[in-house]
Amino acid sequence: MAASSPMALPAAMRSIFGARSNRVLLLAARDLQAGGGGGSCPRRWQSSLPQLDHTDRSDEESCGEIDWDNLGFGLTPTDYMYVMRSSPEDLGGFPRGELCRYGNIELSPSSGVLNYAQGLFEGMKAYRRPGRAGYTLFRPEENARRMQHGAERMCMPAPSVDQFVRAVKETVLANRRWVPPQGKGALYLRPLLMGSGPILGLAPAPEYTFLIYAAPVGNYFKEGLAPINLVVDDEFHRAMPGGTGGVKTIANYAPVLRAQLDAKSKGFTDVLYLDSVHKRYLEEVSSCNVFVVKGGVVATPATMGTILPGITRKSVIELARDRGYKVEERLVSIDDLIDADEVFCTGTAVVVAPVSTVTYKGQRHAFRTGSDTLAQELYTTLTSIQMGLTEDNKGWTVAVD
Ligand code: COI
């Protein structure tokens, strides 16, 4: 009998699962049974995975334990994560993946990711659809392709677009009770790709792991949707020409922590980085892209290798053009910013965040914020599409049912 059949489960396990078996449950049960072989969670993850508890709750529509009105961008652990591995014999492919209970993972102390930062991540959001069952994802194939591009740069194999999107959908459905109610936030998905195999000399790791975990989130900045205050750092840089600023490697993020902490300790929301060569052109903020608006022209730094090609950035460029704005992707100087009417940031986590002030060399520059700004218009249009509140004429949303 097939391992995934409920009848193949031991009696004790069948009574634990009761009548509410669903696909997630079966997969997780099969993982427990198989002990890591035959298509279950890979053995090396198994020993540290939490055991199934007595009540699987992945069928529940909403989690009652959460204060949905006060979601920030903190980590609330959810029920399941998705794990898929590529070993040397898989020749760069990821033969199969599985849902596992969310929990700690085991890594070799000499894994490529721990020793040489051979790792990438993505950020995505799933929203609960209004008025009917199901959820929506926003342009998930773009995340898949960006991961593939980053993997090429970091010498890693990557899942196919189809594998990536299917894995994200499975992760959403398995954690459906953690998708916030309409208007309260989103289920944030964090796909990771890492060199999990052991390596001592500097070289690509022999084995790779793709993993997706999820957490319900609200607004990214503590300001909520209120305008943010940035400080320009002309000492620390986020990226350099020829480096990895243009891919979403984990190695781009720890280096900004020093400047970010200093900025926060002085009351700023975050840091705006300048280019490392001329110290004059805008790059991006620690966790998002930046735009400046002057009259009918919107400008944002071109993605020439040091700027992350944001999916929200790309979408906002299209939405601004639809509204008749001229959008320029080019070098944007600090003088352009100082002269701007409006400044805003974009990203999956931050969405569209209006910038109230930017402090540069001790001078505070203020910008227009409020209801009649382009940032507000873009925020409303974008989130209406993402949340399924308006018709998606762009074909950007993907249903998860
Ligand atoms: C996102 O916007 O999803 C990101 O990955 C940025 C992260 C630093 C929160």
PDB file of C-alpha atoms in Angstrom, residues 124-286:
ATOM      1  CA  MET A 124       6.579  37.353  -0.649  1.00  0.00           C
ATOM      2  CA  LYS A 125       3.100  37.927   0.733  1.00  0.00           C
ATOM      3  CA  ALA A 126      -0.167  35.992   0.576  1.00  0.00           C
ATOM      4  CA  TYR A 127      -3.424  37.840   1.233  1.00  0.00           C
ATOM      5  CA  ARG A 128      -6.800  36.458   2.170  1.00  0.00           C
ATOM      6  CA  ARG A 129      -9.280  37.062  -0.659  1.00  0.00           C
ATOM      7  CA  PRO A 130     -12.294  39.185   0.249  1.00  0.00           C
ATOM      8  CA  GLY A 131     -15.725  37.633   0.210  1.00  0.00           C
ATOM      9  CA  ARG A 132     -14.676  34.150  -0.929  1.00  0.00           C
ATOM     10  CA  ALA A 133     -12.339  31.383   0.019  1.00  0.00           C
ATOM     11  CA  GLY A 134      -8.712  31.322  -0.997  1.00  0.00           C
ATOM     12  CA  TYR A 135      -5.659  33.522  -1.056  1.00  0.00           C
ATOM     13  CA  THR A 136      -3.664  35.542  -3.558  1.00  0.00           C
ATOM     14  CA  LEU A 137       0.050  35.762  -4.233  1.00  0.00           C
ATOM     15  CA  PHE A 138       1.654  38.655  -6.049  1.00  0.00           C
ATOM     16  CA  ARG A 139       3.847  37.864  -9.070  1.00  0.00           C
ATOM     17  CA  PRO A 140       5.416  34.761  -7.511  1.00  0.00           C
ATOM     18  CA  GLU A 141       7.158  33.779 -10.773  1.00  0.00           C
ATOM     19  CA  GLU A 142       9.161  37.000 -10.486  1.00  0.00           C
ATOM     20  CA  ASN A 143      10.532  35.860  -7.127  1.00  0.00           C
ATOM     21  CA  ALA A 144      11.308  32.464  -8.614  1.00  0.00           C
ATOM     22  CA  ARG A 145      13.208  34.016 -11.507  1.00  0.00           C
ATOM     23  CA  ARG A 146      15.066  36.405  -9.221  1.00  0.00           C
ATOM     24  CA  MET A 147      16.157  33.455  -7.109  1.00  0.00           C
ATOM     25  CA  GLN A 148      17.367  31.647 -10.214  1.00  0.00           C
ATOM     26  CA  HIS A 149      19.342  34.712 -11.273  1.00  0.00           C
ATOM     27  CA  GLY A 150      20.845  35.059  -7.789  1.00  0.00           C
ATOM     28  CA  ALA A 151      21.655  31.356  -7.700  1.00  0.00           C
ATOM     29  CA  GLU A 152      23.623  31.722 -10.911  1.00  0.00           C
ATOM     30  CA  ARG A 153      25.671  34.508  -9.308  1.00  0.00           C
ATOM     31  CA  MET A 154      26.213  32.510  -6.110  1.00  0.00           C
ATOM     32  CA  CYS A 155      27.012  29.220  -7.901  1.00  0.00           C
ATOM     33  CA  MET A 156      23.986  27.358  -6.599  1.00  0.00           C
ATOM     34  CA  PRO A 157      21.342  25.223  -8.309  1.00  0.00           C
ATOM     35  CA  ALA A 158      17.840  26.690  -8.035  1.00  0.00           C
ATOM     36  CA  PRO A 159      14.314  25.233  -8.184  1.00  0.00           C
ATOM     37  CA  SER A 160      12.421  25.688 -11.442  1.00  0.00           C
ATOM     38  CA  VAL A 161       9.829  28.466 -11.553  1.00  0.00           C
ATOM     39  CA  ASP A 162       7.103  25.857 -11.414  1.00  0.00           C
ATOM     40  CA  GLN A 163       8.649  24.079  -8.409  1.00  0.00           C
ATOM     41  CA  PHE A 164       9.109  27.388  -6.611  1.00  0.00           C
ATOM     42  CA  VAL A 165       5.529  28.568  -7.158  1.00  0.00           C
ATOM     43  CA  ARG A 166       4.030  25.195  -6.240  1.00  0.00           C
ATOM     44  CA  ALA A 167       6.083  25.109  -3.055  1.00  0.00           C
ATOM     45  CA  VAL A 168       4.938  28.595  -2.089  1.00  0.00           C
ATOM     46  CA  LYS A 169       1.299  27.633  -2.672  1.00  0.00           C
ATOM     47  CA  GLU A 170       1.656  24.498  -0.556  1.00  0.00           C
ATOM     48  CA  THR A 171       3.237  26.526   2.239  1.00  0.00           C
ATOM     49  CA  VAL A 172       0.366  29.022   2.178  1.00  0.00           C
ATOM     50  CA  LEU A 173      -2.298  26.313   2.294  1.00  0.00           C
ATOM     51  CA  ALA A 174      -0.569  24.393   5.063  1.00  0.00           C
ATOM     52  CA  ASN A 175      -0.401  27.578   7.146  1.00  0.00           C
ATOM     53  CA  ARG A 176      -3.765  28.974   6.086  1.00  0.00           C
ATOM     54  CA  ARG A 177      -4.941  29.645   9.634  1.00  0.00           C
ATOM     55  CA  TRP A 178      -2.090  32.169   9.942  1.00  0.00           C
ATOM     56  CA  VAL A 179      -3.161  34.303   6.980  1.00  0.00           C
ATOM     57  CA  PRO A 180      -4.466  37.482   8.631  1.00  0.00           C
ATOM     58  CA  PRO A 181      -8.077  38.562   8.108  1.00  0.00           C
ATOM     59  CA  GLN A 182      -8.679  40.987   5.242  1.00  0.00           C
ATOM     60  CA  GLY A 183      -7.133  44.369   5.927  1.00  0.00           C
ATOM     61  CA  LYS A 184      -5.073  43.207   8.918  1.00  0.00           C
ATOM     62  CA  GLY A 185      -1.914  42.118   7.121  1.00  0.00           C
ATOM     63  CA  ALA A 186      -0.507  39.255   5.089  1.00  0.00           C
ATOM     64  CA  LEU A 187       1.176  35.906   5.442  1.00  0.00           C
ATOM     65  CA  TYR A 188       4.819  36.665   4.708  1.00  0.00           C
ATOM     66  CA  LEU A 189       6.651  33.857   2.904  1.00  0.00           C
ATOM     67  CA  ARG A 190      10.388  33.568   3.213  1.00  0.00           C
ATOM     68  CA  PRO A 191      11.940  31.251   0.625  1.00  0.00           C
ATOM     69  CA  LEU A 192      15.601  30.437   1.361  1.00  0.00           C
ATOM     70  CA  LEU A 193      18.194  28.760  -0.810  1.00  0.00           C
ATOM     71  CA  MET A 194      21.415  27.748   0.879  1.00  0.00           C
ATOM     72  CA  GLY A 195      24.562  25.735   0.489  1.00  0.00           C
ATOM     73  CA  SER A 196      23.768  23.195   3.189  1.00  0.00           C
ATOM     74  CA  GLY A 197      26.472  20.678   2.335  1.00  0.00           C
ATOM     75  CA  PRO A 198      29.843  20.669   4.107  1.00  0.00           C
ATOM     76  CA  ILE A 199      32.820  22.374   2.539  1.00  0.00           C
ATOM     77  CA  LEU A 200      36.078  23.557   4.075  1.00  0.00           C
ATOM     78  CA  GLY A 201      38.134  25.036   1.264  1.00  0.00           C
ATOM     79  CA  LEU A 202      36.431  27.933  -0.480  1.00  0.00           C
ATOM     80  CA  ALA A 203      34.231  26.328  -3.154  1.00  0.00           C
ATOM     81  CA  PRO A 204      30.528  25.780  -3.864  1.00  0.00           C
ATOM     82  CA  ALA A 205      28.874  23.475  -1.316  1.00  0.00           C
ATOM     83  CA  PRO A 206      28.168  19.885  -2.388  1.00  0.00           C
ATOM     84  CA  GLU A 207      24.491  20.004  -1.381  1.00  0.00           C
ATOM     85  CA  TYR A 208      21.721  22.646  -1.401  1.00  0.00           C
ATOM     86  CA  THR A 209      18.524  23.179   0.513  1.00  0.00           C
ATOM     87  CA  PHE A 210      15.512  25.190  -0.543  1.00  0.00           C
ATOM     88  CA  LEU A 211      13.211  26.011   2.354  1.00  0.00           C
ATOM     89  CA  ILE A 212      10.127  28.195   2.765  1.00  0.00           C
ATOM     90  CA  TYR A 213       8.728  29.326   6.082  1.00  0.00           C
ATOM     91  CA  ALA A 214       5.860  31.692   6.776  1.00  0.00           C
ATOM     92  CA  ALA A 215       4.801  34.263   9.353  1.00  0.00           C
ATOM     93  CA  PRO A 216       1.803  36.568   9.614  1.00  0.00           C
ATOM     94  CA  VAL A 217       2.892  40.211   9.361  1.00  0.00           C
ATOM     95  CA  GLY A 218       1.540  43.732   9.506  1.00  0.00           C
ATOM     96  CA  ASN A 219       3.408  46.939   8.756  1.00  0.00           C
ATOM     97  CA  TYR A 220       7.181  46.778   8.414  1.00  0.00           C
ATOM     98  CA  PHE A 221       8.153  50.066  10.028  1.00  0.00           C
ATOM     99  CA  LYS A 222       7.181  50.877  13.568  1.00  0.00           C
ATOM    100  CA  GLU A 223       5.690  54.102  12.144  1.00  0.00           C
ATOM    101  CA  GLY A 224       2.994  51.864  10.596  1.00  0.00           C
ATOM    102  CA  LEU A 225       1.823  53.602   7.442  1.00  0.00           C
ATOM    103  CA  ALA A 226       3.044  57.006   8.677  1.00  0.00           C
ATOM    104  CA  PRO A 227       5.861  58.685   6.712  1.00  0.00           C
ATOM    105  CA  ILE A 228       9.384  57.621   7.624  1.00  0.00           C
ATOM    106  CA  ASN A 229      12.559  59.593   8.352  1.00  0.00           C
ATOM    107  CA  LEU A 230      15.764  58.512   6.656  1.00  0.00           C
ATOM    108  CA  VAL A 231      19.391  59.440   7.149  1.00  0.00           C
ATOM    109  CA  VAL A 232      21.964  59.277   4.355  1.00  0.00           C
ATOM    110  CA  ASP A 233      25.064  57.324   5.274  1.00  0.00           C
ATOM    111  CA  ASP A 234      28.083  58.339   3.242  1.00  0.00           C
ATOM    112  CA  GLU A 235      30.559  56.250   5.224  1.00  0.00           C
ATOM    113  CA  PHE A 236      29.095  52.728   5.007  1.00  0.00           C
ATOM    114  CA  HIS A 237      28.064  51.297   1.658  1.00  0.00           C
ATOM    115  CA  ARG A 238      25.620  48.574   0.851  1.00  0.00           C
ATOM    116  CA  ALA A 239      27.127  47.347  -2.403  1.00  0.00           C
ATOM    117  CA  MET A 240      29.891  47.940  -4.912  1.00  0.00           C
ATOM    118  CA  PRO A 241      30.189  47.582  -8.669  1.00  0.00           C
ATOM    119  CA  GLY A 242      30.890  43.968  -9.534  1.00  0.00           C
ATOM    120  CA  GLY A 243      29.617  42.822  -6.131  1.00  0.00           C
ATOM    121  CA  THR A 244      26.314  41.197  -5.220  1.00  0.00           C
ATOM    122  CA  GLY A 245      24.047  44.204  -4.571  1.00  0.00           C
ATOM    123  CA  GLY A 246      21.845  43.183  -7.494  1.00  0.00           C
ATOM    124  CA  VAL A 247      20.952  39.757  -6.093  1.00  0.00           C
ATOM    125  CA  LYS A 248      19.136  38.911  -2.904  1.00  0.00           C
ATOM    126  CA  THR A 249      21.971  37.201  -1.123  1.00  0.00           C
ATOM    127  CA  ILE A 250      21.921  36.967   2.659  1.00  0.00           C
ATOM    128  CA  ALA A 251      25.399  38.515   2.549  1.00  0.00           C
ATOM    129  CA  ASN A 252      23.949  41.922   1.605  1.00  0.00           C
ATOM    130  CA  TYR A 253      21.981  42.327   4.792  1.00  0.00           C
ATOM    131  CA  ALA A 254      24.200  41.834   7.864  1.00  0.00           C
ATOM    132  CA  PRO A 255      26.605  44.545   6.632  1.00  0.00           C
ATOM    133  CA  VAL A 256      23.873  47.195   6.888  1.00  0.00           C
ATOM    134  CA  LEU A 257      23.092  46.440  10.528  1.00  0.00           C
ATOM    135  CA  ARG A 258      25.812  48.719  11.968  1.00  0.00           C
ATOM    136  CA  ALA A 259      24.596  51.779  10.080  1.00  0.00           C
ATOM    137  CA  GLN A 260      20.959  50.872  10.696  1.00  0.00           C
ATOM    138  CA  LEU A 261      21.432  50.546  14.474  1.00  0.00           C
ATOM    139  CA  ASP A 262      23.309  53.853  14.622  1.00  0.00           C
ATOM    140  CA  ALA A 263      20.538  55.535  12.648  1.00  0.00           C
ATOM    141  CA  LYS A 264      17.817  54.092  14.863  1.00  0.00           C
ATOM    142  CA  SER A 265      19.631  55.168  17.998  1.00  0.00           C
ATOM    143  CA  LYS A 266      19.447  58.735  16.657  1.00  0.00           C
ATOM    144  CA  GLY A 267      15.708  58.466  16.013  1.00  0.00           C
ATOM    145  CA  PHE A 268      15.787  57.789  12.265  1.00  0.00           C
ATOM    146  CA  THR A 269      13.684  55.060  10.729  1.00  0.00           C
ATOM    147  CA  ASP A 270      16.390  53.689   8.429  1.00  0.00           C
ATOM    148  CA  VAL A 271      19.422  54.453   6.288  1.00  0.00           C
ATOM    149  CA  LEU A 272      19.635  55.593   2.676  1.00  0.00           C
ATOM    150  CA  TYR A 273      22.877  54.432   1.031  1.00  0.00           C
ATOM    151  CA  LEU A 274      24.921  56.231  -1.606  1.00  0.00           C
ATOM    152  CA  ASP A 275      27.039  54.591  -4.283  1.00  0.00           C
ATOM    153  CA  SER A 276      30.483  53.520  -3.127  1.00  0.00           C
ATOM    154  CA  VAL A 277      32.433  55.117  -5.994  1.00  0.00           C
ATOM    155  CA  HIS A 278      31.219  58.733  -6.191  1.00  0.00           C
ATOM    156  CA  LYS A 279      29.385  58.804  -2.847  1.00  0.00           C
ATOM    157  CA  ARG A 280      26.819  60.892  -4.642  1.00  0.00           C
ATOM    158  CA  TYR A 281      24.178  58.682  -6.247  1.00  0.00           C
ATOM    159  CA  LEU A 282      21.289  57.049  -4.416  1.00  0.00           C
ATOM    160  CA  GLU A 283      21.388  53.267  -4.105  1.00  0.00           C
ATOM    161  CA  GLU A 284      18.666  51.972  -1.829  1.00  0.00           C
ATOM    162  CA  VAL A 285      17.474  51.857   1.774  1.00  0.00           C
ATOM    163  CA  SER A 286      18.471  48.841   3.951  1.00  0.00           C
TER     164      SER A 286
END
